Structure formats: structure tokens, C-alpha cells
Amino acid sequence: MMQGLHSVKDSYRGRVVALQCAPTFDDIAAFQSRQGDLNAWDQCSIHYASKVTAETFLEIAPNSLDHVDVIVNGPKDFVTAVAKVYVAAGGRKLIRVYGFDNPRHRR
């Protein structure tokens, strides 16, 4: 998913807030080096959390969950967990699932 963001960074005009989740930061460290200049892209902020929570959504959302599109990538259990906490945080829009092996899945 981060590679996908990198591929559109020169043409995408919106703001991107990325959240990477894993038990420890070391678990995602390998992905950090592959992001290239995403860390320097002023339209993108990248966050880490050991798990996604409603509080996490509210902390990193630019203004309001009413004005964001949530795109999630990961195993089915993770996608389900993200959908639940998104709703708990007040999210109302459909969540889009991105992945090569995930069937179309909408909340």
C-alpha cells in the first residue's frame, strides 16, 4: 500500500495520513526503508501504532472522520477490526479494502 502511495505522490492533490500497525515498530522497520521520499512528502504523514483504536483514528484524522476516505490493507481479521474501531470513532463512510489477495470487501 505504501508503494501505491509512492506511485501517485506526484499527481495526488489530497492529504494522506498513513497508519502502520504491528506488535512492535521493528516489525514494520523493513517497510520504512522502501518508502523512499514518502517521509519527505509534505502531503503525507506516516504513523505507527501497535493496534488501531478509535482514539488513534481521532488523533490522526486531519479534521473530522466525515471528510476522510479510509482505505485498509491487511488480513481479514485486521480489516474487520479497523472497520469496528472506525465506526466506534464516529466514522460513517464506507471503508475500501486494498490488496492483491483480498476479495472486494466493504463495511
Coordinates of C-alpha atoms in Angstrom, one line a residue:
M1 CA 0.0 0.0 0.0
M2 CA 2.9 2.4 0.8
Q3 CA 4.3 1.6 -2.7
G4 CA 1.0 2.6 -4.2
L5 CA 1.1 5.9 -2.3
H6 CA 4.6 6.5 -3.6
S7 CA 3.4 5.9 -7.2
V8 CA 0.7 8.6 -7.0
K9 CA 2.5 11.2 -4.9
D10 CA 3.3 13.5 -7.9
S11 CA -0.3 13.6 -9.1
Y12 CA -2.4 13.2 -5.9
R13 CA -3.5 16.6 -4.6
G14 CA -5.2 15.5 -1.3
R15 CA -3.7 14.8 2.1
V16 CA -2.7 11.3 3.1
V17 CA -2.4 10.0 6.7
A18 CA -1.0 6.5 6.8
L19 CA -1.1 4.3 9.9
Q20 CA 1.1 1.2 10.0
C21 CA 0.2 -1.4 12.7
A22 CA 2.3 -4.2 14.1
P23 CA 3.1 -5.5 17.5
T24 CA 6.4 -3.6 17.5
F25 CA 7.9 -0.8 15.4
D26 CA 10.7 -3.2 14.5
D27 CA 8.1 -5.4 12.7
I28 CA 7.5 -2.6 10.2
A29 CA 11.0 -1.2 10.1
A30 CA 11.8 -3.0 6.9
F31 CA 9.0 -1.2 5.1
Q32 CA 10.3 2.2 6.3
S33 CA 13.4 2.0 4.0
R34 CA 11.3 1.1 1.0
Q35 CA 9.2 4.3 1.3
G36 CA 11.9 6.4 -0.2
D37 CA 10.8 10.0 -0.2
L38 CA 7.3 9.4 1.2
N39 CA 8.6 10.7 4.6
A40 CA 9.6 13.9 2.9
W41 CA 6.2 14.3 1.0
D42 CA 4.5 17.2 2.7
Q43 CA 1.1 15.9 1.9
C44 CA 1.7 12.6 3.8
S45 CA 2.2 11.8 7.4
I46 CA 3.0 8.3 8.5
H47 CA 2.1 7.0 12.0
Y48 CA 2.8 3.8 13.9
A49 CA 0.5 2.0 16.4
S50 CA 0.7 -1.4 17.9
K51 CA -3.0 -1.7 17.2
V52 CA -5.7 0.5 15.8
T53 CA -8.1 2.1 18.2
A54 CA -10.9 4.7 18.0
E55 CA -8.6 7.1 19.7
T56 CA -6.0 6.5 17.1
F57 CA -8.4 7.4 14.3
L58 CA -9.4 10.6 16.1
E59 CA -5.8 11.6 16.8
I60 CA -4.5 11.2 13.3
A61 CA -7.6 12.3 11.3
P62 CA -6.9 15.7 9.8
N63 CA -10.2 17.4 10.8
S64 CA -13.1 15.0 11.1
L65 CA -13.9 11.5 10.1
D66 CA -16.7 12.9 8.0
H67 CA -14.2 14.1 5.5
V68 CA -11.8 11.2 5.1
D69 CA -11.7 8.1 3.0
V70 CA -10.4 5.0 4.9
I71 CA -8.5 2.5 2.8
V72 CA -7.2 -0.5 4.7
N73 CA -4.8 -3.3 3.7
G74 CA -4.2 -6.5 5.7
P75 CA -5.6 -9.8 6.8
K76 CA -9.4 -10.2 7.1
D77 CA -9.3 -10.0 10.9
F78 CA -7.4 -6.7 10.8
V79 CA -9.8 -5.3 8.2
T80 CA -12.7 -6.3 10.4
A81 CA -11.0 -4.7 13.5
V82 CA -10.3 -1.5 11.6
A83 CA -14.0 -1.3 10.5
K84 CA -15.2 -1.7 14.0
V85 CA -13.0 0.9 15.6
Y86 CA -13.7 3.3 12.7
V87 CA -17.4 3.1 13.5
A88 CA -16.7 3.4 17.2
A89 CA -14.8 6.6 16.5
G90 CA -17.8 8.0 14.6
G91 CA -16.9 7.1 11.0
R92 CA -19.8 6.7 8.7
K93 CA -18.4 6.3 5.2
L94 CA -17.6 3.0 3.5
I95 CA -14.2 1.6 4.1
R96 CA -12.3 0.5 1.0
V97 CA -10.1 -2.6 1.2
Y98 CA -6.9 -2.6 -0.9
G99 CA -4.9 -5.8 -1.5
F100 CA -3.9 -8.3 -4.1
D101 CA -5.5 -11.3 -2.4
N102 CA -8.5 -9.6 -0.6
P103 CA -11.8 -10.0 -2.4
R104 CA -13.9 -6.9 -2.6
H105 CA -15.0 -6.2 0.9
R106 CA -17.0 -3.2 2.1
R107 CA -18.2 -2.4 5.6

